[in-house]
Coordinates of N, CA and C in Angstrom, one line a residue:
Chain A
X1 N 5.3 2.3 -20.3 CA 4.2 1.6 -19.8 C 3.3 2.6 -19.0
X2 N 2.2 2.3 -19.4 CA 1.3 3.3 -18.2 C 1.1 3.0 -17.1
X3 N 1.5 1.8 -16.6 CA 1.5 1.6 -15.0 C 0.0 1.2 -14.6
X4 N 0.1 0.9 -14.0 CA -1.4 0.1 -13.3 C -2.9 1.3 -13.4
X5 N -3.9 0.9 -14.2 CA -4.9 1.5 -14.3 C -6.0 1.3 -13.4
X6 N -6.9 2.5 -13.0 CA -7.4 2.1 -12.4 C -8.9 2.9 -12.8
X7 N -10.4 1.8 -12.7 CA -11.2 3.0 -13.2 C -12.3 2.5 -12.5
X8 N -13.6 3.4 -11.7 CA -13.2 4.5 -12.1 C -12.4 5.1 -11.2
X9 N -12.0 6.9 -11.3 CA -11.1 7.3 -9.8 C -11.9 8.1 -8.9
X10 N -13.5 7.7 -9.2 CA -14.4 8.6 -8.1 C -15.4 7.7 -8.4
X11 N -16.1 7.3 -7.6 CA -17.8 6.4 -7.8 C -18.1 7.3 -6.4
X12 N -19.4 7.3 -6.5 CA -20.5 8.2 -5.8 C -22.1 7.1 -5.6
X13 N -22.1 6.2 -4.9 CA -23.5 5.6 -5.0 C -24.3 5.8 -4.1
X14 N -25.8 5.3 -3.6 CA -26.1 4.9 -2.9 C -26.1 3.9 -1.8
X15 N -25.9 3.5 -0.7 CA -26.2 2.3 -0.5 C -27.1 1.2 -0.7
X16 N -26.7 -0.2 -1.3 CA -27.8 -1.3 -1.2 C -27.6 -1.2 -2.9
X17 N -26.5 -0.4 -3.5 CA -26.2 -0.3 -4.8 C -24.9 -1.3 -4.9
X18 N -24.9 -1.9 -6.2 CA -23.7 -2.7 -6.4 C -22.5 -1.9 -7.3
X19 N -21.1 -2.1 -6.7 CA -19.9 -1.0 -6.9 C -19.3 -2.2 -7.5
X20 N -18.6 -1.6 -9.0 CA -17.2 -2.6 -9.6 C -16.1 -1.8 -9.6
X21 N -15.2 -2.5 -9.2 CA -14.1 -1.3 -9.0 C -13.1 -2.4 -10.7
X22 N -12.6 -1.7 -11.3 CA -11.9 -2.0 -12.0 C -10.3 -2.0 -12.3
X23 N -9.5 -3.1 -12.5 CA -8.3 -3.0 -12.4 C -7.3 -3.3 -13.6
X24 N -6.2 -2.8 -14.2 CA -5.7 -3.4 -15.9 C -4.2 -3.4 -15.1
X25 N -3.6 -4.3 -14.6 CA -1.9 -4.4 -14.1 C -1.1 -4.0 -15.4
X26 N 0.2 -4.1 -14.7 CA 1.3 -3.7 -16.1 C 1.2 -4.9 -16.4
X27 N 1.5 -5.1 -18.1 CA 2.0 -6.0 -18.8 C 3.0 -6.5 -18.4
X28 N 2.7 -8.3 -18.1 CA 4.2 -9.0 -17.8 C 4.2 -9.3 -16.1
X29 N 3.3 -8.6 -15.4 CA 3.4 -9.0 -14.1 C 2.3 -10.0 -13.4
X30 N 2.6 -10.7 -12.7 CA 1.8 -12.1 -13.0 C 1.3 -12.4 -11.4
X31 N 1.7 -10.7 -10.4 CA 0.2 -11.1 -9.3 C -0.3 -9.6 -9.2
X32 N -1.7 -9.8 -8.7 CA -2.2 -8.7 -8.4 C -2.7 -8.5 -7.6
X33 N -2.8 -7.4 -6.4 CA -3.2 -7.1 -5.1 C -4.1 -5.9 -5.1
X34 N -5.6 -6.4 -4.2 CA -6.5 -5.3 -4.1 C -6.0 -4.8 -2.3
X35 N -5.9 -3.2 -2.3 CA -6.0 -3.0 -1.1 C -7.4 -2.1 -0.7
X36 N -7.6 -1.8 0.4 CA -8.6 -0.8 0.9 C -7.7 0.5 2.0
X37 N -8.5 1.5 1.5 CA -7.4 2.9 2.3 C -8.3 3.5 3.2
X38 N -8.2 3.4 4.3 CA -9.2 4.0 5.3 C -8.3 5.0 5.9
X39 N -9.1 5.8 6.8 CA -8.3 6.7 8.2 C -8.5 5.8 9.3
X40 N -9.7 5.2 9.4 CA -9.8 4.2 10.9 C -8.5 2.8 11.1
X41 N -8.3 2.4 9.6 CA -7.7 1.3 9.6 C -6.4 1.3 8.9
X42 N -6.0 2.2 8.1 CA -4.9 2.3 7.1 C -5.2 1.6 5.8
X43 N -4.0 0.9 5.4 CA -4.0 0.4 4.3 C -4.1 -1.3 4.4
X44 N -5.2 -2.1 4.0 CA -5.2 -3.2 4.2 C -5.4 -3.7 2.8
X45 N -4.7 -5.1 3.2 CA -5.0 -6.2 1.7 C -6.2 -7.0 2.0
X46 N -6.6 -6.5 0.8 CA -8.0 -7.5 0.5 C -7.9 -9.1 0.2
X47 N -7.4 -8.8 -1.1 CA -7.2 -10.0 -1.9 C -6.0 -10.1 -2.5
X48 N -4.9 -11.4 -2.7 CA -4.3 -11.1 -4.3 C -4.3 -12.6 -5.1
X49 N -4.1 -12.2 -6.0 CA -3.8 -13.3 -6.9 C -2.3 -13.4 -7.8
X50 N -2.5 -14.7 -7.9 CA -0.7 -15.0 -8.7 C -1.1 -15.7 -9.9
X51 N -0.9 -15.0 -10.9 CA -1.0 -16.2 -12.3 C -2.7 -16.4 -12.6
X52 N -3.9 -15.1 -11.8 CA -4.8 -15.1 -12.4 C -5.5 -15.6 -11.3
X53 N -5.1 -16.7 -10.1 CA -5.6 -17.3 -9.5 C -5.7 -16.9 -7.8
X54 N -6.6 -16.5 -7.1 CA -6.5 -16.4 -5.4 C -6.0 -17.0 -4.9
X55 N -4.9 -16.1 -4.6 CA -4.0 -17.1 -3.4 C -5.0 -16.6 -2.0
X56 N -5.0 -15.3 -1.6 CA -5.0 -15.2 -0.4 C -5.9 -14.4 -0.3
X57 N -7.2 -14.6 0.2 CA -8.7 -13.8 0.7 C -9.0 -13.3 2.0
X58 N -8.1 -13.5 2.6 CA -8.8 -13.7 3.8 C -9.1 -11.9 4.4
X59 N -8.2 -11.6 3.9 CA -8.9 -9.7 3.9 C -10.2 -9.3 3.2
X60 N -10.6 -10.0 2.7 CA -12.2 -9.6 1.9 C -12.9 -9.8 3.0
X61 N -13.8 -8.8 3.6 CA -14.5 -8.3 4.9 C -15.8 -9.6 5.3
X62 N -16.3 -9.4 4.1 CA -17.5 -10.1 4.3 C -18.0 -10.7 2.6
X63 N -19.1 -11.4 2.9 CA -19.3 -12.0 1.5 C -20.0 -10.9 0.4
X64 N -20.1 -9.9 0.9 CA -20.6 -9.1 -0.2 C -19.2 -8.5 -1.3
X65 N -18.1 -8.8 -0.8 CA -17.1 -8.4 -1.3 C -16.7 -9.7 -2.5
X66 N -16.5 -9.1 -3.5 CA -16.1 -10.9 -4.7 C -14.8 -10.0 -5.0
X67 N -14.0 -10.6 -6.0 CA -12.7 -10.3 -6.3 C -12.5 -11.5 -7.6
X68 N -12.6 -11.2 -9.3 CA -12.5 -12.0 -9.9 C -10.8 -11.7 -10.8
X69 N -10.4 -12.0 -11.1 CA -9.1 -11.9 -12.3 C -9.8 -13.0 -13.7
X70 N -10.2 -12.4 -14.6 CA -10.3 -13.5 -15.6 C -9.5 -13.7 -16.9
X71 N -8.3 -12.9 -16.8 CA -7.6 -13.4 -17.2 C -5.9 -12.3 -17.0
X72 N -5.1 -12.3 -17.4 CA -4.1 -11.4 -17.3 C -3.9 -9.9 -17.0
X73 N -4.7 -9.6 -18.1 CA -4.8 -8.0 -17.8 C -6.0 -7.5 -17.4
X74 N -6.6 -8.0 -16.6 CA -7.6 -7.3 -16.0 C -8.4 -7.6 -14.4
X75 N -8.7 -7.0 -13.6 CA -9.6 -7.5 -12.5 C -10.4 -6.6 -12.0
X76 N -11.4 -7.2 -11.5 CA -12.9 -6.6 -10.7 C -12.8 -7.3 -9.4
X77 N -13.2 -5.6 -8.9 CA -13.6 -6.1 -6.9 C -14.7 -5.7 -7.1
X78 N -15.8 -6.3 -6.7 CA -17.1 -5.7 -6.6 C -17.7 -6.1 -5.5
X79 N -18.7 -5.2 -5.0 CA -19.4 -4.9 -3.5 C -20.6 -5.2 -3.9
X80 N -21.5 -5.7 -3.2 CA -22.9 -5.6 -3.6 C -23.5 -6.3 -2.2
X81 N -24.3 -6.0 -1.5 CA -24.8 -4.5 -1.7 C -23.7 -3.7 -1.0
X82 N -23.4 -2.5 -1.3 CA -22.6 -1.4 -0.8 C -23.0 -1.1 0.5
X83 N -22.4 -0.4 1.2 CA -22.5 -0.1 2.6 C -22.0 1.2 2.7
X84 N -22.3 2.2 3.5 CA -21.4 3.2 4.3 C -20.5 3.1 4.4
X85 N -20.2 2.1 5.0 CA -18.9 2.0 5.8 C -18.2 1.4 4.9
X86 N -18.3 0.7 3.7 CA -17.5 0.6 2.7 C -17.0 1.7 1.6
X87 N -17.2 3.2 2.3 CA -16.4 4.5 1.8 C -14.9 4.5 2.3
X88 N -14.1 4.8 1.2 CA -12.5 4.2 1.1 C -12.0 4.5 0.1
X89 N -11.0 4.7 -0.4 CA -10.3 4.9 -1.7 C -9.6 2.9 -1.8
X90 N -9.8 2.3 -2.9 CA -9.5 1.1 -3.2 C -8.0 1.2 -4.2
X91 N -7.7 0.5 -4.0 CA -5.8 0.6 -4.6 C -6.2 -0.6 -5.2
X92 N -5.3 -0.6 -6.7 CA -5.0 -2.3 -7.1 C -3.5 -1.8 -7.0
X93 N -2.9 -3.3 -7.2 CA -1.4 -3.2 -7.4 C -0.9 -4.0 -7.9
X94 N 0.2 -4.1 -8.3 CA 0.6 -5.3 -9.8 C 1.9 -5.7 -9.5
X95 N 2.4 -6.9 -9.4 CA 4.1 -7.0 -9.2 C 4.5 -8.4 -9.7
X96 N 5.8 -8.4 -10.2 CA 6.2 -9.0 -10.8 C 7.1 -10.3 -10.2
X97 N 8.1 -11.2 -10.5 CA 8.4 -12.4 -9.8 C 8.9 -11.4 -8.5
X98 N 9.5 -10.3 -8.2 CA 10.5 -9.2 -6.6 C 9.1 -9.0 -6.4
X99 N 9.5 -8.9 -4.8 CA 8.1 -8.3 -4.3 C 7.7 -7.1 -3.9
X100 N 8.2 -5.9 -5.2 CA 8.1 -5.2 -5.0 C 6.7 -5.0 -6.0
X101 N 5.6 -4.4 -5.2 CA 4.6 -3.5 -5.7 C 4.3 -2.5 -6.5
X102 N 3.8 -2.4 -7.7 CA 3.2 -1.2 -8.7 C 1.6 -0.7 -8.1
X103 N 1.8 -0.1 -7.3 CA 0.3 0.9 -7.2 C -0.4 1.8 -8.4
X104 N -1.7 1.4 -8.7 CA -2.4 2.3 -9.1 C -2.7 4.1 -8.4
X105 N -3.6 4.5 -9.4 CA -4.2 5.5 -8.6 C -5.3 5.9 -7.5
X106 N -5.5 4.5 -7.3 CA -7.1 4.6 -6.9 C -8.2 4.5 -6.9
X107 N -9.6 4.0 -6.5 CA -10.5 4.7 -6.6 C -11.0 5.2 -5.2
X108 N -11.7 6.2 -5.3 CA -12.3 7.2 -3.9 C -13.7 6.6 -4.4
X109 N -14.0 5.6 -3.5 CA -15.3 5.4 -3.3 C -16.2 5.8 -1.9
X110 N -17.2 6.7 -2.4 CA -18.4 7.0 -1.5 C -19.8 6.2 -1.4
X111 N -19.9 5.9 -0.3 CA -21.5 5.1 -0.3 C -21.9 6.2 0.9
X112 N -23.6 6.7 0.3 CA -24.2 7.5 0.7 C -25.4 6.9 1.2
Chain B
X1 N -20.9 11.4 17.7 CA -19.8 11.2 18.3 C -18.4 11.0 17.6
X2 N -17.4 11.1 18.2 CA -15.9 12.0 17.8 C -15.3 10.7 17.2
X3 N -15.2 10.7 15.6 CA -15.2 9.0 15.2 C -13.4 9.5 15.8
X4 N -12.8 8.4 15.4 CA -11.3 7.7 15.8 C -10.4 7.8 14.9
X5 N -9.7 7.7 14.3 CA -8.8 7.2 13.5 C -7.4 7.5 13.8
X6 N -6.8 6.4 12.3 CA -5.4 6.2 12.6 C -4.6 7.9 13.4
X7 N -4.0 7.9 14.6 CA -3.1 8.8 14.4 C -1.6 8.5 14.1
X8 N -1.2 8.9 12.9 CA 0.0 9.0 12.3 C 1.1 9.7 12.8
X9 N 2.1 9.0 13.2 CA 3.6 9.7 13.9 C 3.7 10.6 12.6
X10 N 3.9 11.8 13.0 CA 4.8 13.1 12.6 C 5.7 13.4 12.7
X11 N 6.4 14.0 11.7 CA 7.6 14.3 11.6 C 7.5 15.5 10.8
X12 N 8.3 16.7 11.3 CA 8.5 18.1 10.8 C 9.7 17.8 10.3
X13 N 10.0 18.3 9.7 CA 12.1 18.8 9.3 C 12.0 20.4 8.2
X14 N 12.9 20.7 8.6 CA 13.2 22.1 8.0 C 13.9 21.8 6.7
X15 N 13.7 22.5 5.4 CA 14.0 21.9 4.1 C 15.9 21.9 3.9
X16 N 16.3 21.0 3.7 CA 18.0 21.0 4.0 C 18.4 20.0 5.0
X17 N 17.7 19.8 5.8 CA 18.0 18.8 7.1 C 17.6 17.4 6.8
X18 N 18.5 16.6 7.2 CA 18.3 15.0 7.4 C 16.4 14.4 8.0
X19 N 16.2 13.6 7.2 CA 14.7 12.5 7.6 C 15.4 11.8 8.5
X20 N 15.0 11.6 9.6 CA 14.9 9.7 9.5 C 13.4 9.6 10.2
X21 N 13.4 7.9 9.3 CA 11.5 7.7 9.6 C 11.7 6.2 10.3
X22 N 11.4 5.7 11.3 CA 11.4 4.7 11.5 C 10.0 3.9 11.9
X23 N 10.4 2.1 12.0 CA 9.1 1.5 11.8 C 9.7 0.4 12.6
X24 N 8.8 -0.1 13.5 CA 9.2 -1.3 13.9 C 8.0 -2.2 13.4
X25 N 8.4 -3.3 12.6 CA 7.8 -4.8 12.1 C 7.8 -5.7 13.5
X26 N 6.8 -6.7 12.7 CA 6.2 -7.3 13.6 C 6.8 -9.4 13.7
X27 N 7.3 -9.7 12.4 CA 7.6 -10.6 12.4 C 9.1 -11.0 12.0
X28 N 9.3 -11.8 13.2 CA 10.8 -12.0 12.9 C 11.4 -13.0 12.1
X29 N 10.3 -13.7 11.4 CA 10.6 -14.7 9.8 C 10.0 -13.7 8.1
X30 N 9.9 -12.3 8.9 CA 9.9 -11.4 7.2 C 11.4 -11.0 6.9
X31 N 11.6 -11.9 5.9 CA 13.0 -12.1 4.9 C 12.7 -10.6 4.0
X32 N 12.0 -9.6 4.0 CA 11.8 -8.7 3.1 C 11.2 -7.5 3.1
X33 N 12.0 -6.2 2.9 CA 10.9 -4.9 3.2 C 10.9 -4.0 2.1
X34 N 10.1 -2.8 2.3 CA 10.3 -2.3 1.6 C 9.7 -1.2 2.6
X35 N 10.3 0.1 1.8 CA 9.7 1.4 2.1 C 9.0 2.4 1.0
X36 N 7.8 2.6 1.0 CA 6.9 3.0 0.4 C 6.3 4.8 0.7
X37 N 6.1 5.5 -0.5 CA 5.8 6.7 -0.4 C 4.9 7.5 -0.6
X38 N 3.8 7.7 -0.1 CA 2.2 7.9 -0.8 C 1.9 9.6 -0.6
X39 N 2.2 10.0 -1.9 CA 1.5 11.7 -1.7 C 0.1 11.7 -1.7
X40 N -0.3 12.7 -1.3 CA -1.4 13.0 -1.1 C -2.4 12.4 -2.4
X41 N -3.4 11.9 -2.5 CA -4.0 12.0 -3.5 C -3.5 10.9 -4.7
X42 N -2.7 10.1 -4.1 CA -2.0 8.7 -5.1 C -1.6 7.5 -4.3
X43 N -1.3 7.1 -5.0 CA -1.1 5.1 -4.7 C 0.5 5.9 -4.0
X44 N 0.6 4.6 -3.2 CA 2.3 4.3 -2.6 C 2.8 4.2 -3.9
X45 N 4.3 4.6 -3.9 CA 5.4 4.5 -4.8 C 6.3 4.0 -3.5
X46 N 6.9 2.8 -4.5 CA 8.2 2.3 -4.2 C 9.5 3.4 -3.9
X47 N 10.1 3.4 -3.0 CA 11.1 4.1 -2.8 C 12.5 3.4 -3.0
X48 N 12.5 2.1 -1.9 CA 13.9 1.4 -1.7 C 13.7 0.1 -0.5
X49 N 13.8 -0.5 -1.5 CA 14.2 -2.2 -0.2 C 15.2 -2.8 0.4
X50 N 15.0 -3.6 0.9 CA 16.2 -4.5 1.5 C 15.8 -5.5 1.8
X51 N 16.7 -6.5 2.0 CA 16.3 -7.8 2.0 C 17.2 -8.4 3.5
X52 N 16.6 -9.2 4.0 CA 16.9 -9.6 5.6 C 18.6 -9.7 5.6
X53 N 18.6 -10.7 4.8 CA 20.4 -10.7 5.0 C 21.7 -9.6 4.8
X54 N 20.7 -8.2 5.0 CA 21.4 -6.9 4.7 C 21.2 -6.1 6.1
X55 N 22.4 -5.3 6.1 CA 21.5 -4.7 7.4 C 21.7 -2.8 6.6
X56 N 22.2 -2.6 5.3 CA 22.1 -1.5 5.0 C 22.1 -1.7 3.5
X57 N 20.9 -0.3 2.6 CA 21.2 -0.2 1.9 C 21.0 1.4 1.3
X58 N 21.8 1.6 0.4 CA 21.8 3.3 0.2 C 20.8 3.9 -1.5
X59 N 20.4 4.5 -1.2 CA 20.0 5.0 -3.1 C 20.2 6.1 -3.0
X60 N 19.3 7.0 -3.9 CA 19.9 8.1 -4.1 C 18.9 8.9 -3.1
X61 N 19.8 10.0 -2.7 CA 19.4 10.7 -1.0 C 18.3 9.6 0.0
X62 N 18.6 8.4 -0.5 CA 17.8 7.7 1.0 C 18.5 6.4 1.0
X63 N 18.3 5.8 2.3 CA 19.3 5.1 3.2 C 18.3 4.4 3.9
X64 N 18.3 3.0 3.7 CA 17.1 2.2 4.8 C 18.3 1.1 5.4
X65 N 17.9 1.3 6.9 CA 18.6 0.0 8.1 C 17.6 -0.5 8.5
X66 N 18.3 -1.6 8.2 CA 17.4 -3.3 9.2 C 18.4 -3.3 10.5
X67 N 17.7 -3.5 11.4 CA 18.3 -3.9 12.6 C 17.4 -5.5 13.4
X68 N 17.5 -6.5 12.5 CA 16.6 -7.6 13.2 C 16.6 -7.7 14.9
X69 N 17.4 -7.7 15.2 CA 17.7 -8.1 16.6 C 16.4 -7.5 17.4
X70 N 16.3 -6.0 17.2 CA 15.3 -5.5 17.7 C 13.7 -5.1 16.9
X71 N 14.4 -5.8 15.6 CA 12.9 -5.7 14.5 C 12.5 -4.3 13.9
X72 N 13.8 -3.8 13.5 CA 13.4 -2.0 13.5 C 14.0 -1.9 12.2
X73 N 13.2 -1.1 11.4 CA 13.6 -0.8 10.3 C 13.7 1.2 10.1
X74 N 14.5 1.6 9.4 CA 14.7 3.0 9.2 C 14.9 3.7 8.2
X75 N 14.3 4.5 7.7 CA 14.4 5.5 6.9 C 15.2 6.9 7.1
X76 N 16.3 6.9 5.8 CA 17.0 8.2 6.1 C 17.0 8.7 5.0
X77 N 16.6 10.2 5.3 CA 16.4 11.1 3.9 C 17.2 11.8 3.5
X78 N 18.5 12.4 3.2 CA 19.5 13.1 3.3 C 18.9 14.6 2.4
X79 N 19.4 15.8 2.9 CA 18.5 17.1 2.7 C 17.8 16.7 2.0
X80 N 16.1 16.8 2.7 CA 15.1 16.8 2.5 C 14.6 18.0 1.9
X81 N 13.9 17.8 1.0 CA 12.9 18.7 0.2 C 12.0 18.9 0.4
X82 N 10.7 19.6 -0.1 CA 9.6 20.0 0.2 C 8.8 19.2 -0.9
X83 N 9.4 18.4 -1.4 CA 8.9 17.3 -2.2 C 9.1 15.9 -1.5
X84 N 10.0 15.8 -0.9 CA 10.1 14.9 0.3 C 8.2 14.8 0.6
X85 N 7.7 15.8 1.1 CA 6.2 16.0 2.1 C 5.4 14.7 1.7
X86 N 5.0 13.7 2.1 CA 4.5 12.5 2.3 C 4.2 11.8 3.5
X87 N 3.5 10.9 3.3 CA 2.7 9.5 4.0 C 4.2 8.0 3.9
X88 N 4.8 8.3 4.9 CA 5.6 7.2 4.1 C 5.4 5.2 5.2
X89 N 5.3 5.1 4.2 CA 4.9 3.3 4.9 C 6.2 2.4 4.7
X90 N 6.3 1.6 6.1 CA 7.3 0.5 5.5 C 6.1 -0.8 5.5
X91 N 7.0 -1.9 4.8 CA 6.3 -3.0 4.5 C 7.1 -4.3 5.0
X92 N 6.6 -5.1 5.3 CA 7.3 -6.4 5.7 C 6.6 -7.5 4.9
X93 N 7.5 -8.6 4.4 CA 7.3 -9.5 3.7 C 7.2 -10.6 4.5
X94 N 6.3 -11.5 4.4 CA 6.4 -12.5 5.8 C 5.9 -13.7 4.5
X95 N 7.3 -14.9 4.6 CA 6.9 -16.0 3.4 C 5.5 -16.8 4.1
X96 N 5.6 -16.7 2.9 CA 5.8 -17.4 1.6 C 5.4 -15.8 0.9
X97 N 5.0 -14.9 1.4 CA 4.5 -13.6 0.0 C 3.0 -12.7 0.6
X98 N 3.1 -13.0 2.0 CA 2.1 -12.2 2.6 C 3.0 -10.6 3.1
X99 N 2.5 -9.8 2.3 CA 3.0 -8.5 2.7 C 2.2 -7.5 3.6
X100 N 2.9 -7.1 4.7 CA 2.4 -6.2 5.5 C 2.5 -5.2 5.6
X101 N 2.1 -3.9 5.9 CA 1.8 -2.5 5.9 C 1.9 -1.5 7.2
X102 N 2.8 -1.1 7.6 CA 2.9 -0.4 8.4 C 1.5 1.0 8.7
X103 N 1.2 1.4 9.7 CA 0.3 2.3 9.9 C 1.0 3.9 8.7
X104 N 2.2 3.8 8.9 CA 2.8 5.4 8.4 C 3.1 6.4 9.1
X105 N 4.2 7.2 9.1 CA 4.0 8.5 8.9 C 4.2 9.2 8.5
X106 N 4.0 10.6 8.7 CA 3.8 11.7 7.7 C 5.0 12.7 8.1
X107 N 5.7 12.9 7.0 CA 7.2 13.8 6.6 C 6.4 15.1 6.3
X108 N 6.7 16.2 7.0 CA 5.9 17.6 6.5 C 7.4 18.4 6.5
X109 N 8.1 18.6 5.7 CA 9.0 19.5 4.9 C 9.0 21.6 5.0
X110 N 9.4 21.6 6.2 CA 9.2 23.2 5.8 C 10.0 24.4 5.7
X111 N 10.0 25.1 4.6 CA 10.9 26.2 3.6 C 11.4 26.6 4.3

């Protein structure tokens, strides 16, 4: 298995620009977790979902943040409008009925 | 002005010598941990878990203790490598499936 994808693994925008962060889980795992990687804050959860559906949002900052799963193998965090301060590397993560976590690689997002 | 951020407990060890990384959690109904390993430049990797009704478990060169009583969880690395060198996070599981993240720290391995 290739393990949790992540694309892209560098975005570079402006701000007041809308950012999709992209996510494809392993095959067979049925929740998925967006985090955010800061130096100020560490590693926080955004969102996850079980079976395609939000369980738990309450880490999504503000309403410019959405978080969709439309079906199995795939999901979108997207920002719009971007911010400064939403420069971070974004994690997705995939795990199966144990709650142990599959991390991706990343993306290193800059807002300029 | 001089932004802020996380400062991360450090840990030196000389390459051959024993880790231990410790973390104290926050809730005393997380049935579940885990300890996680983030190199530079990549997602956390799973290292090794345990589950509340344990108070030890061993893998290969690492060793995690629960100690509920006092809410303290531990990492032991047995001769450490220079591959060892990481960001290492524990996690706590608080049910129903809310998982939490330790701040980290950083294992620096030297020749």
């Amino acid at each position: 298995d290739a393990g949790v994808i992540q694309s892209p693994r560098h975005e570079v925008t402006e701000m007041g620009q809308e950012v999709t962060l992209r996510c494809k889980p392993i095959s067979g795992h049925n929740s998925l977790f967006w985090y955010r990687q800061t130096m100020m804050r560490g590693l926080e959860l955004l969102i996850y979902f079980n079976n395609n559906v939000p369980i738990d949002d309450s880490g999504m900052p503000e309403d410019r943040f959405s978080a969709k799963m439309p079906n199995a193998s795939f999901s979108t965090l997207k920002i719009q409008p971007s911010e400064p301060r939403d420069s971070a590397v974004y994690f997705c993560a995939s795990g199966d009925s144990s709650y142990e976590q599959y991390f991706g690689p990343g993306t290193r997002l800059t807002v300029t | 002005g001089e932004s802020v951020g996380l400062h991360l407990p450090t840990l030196s060890v000389q390459e051959g010598d024993n880790s231990i990384i410790n973390c104290a959690y926050s809730n005393s109904a997380s049935d579940y941990f885990i300890w996680y390993k983030q190199e530079s430049g990549k997602g956390p990797q799973f290292i090794i878990d345990i589950r509340s009704n344990m108070d030890k478990r061993q893998g290969q060169r690492v060793t995690v203790l629960l100690n509920k009583t006092v809410k303290h969880l531990s990492l032991q690395i047995a001769a450490t490598q220079p591959g060892d060198s990481a960001v290492y996070f524990c996690a706590e599981n608080i049910p129903p499936g809310d998982m939490r993240f330790g701040a980290g720290t950083r294992l620096t391995v030297k020749p």
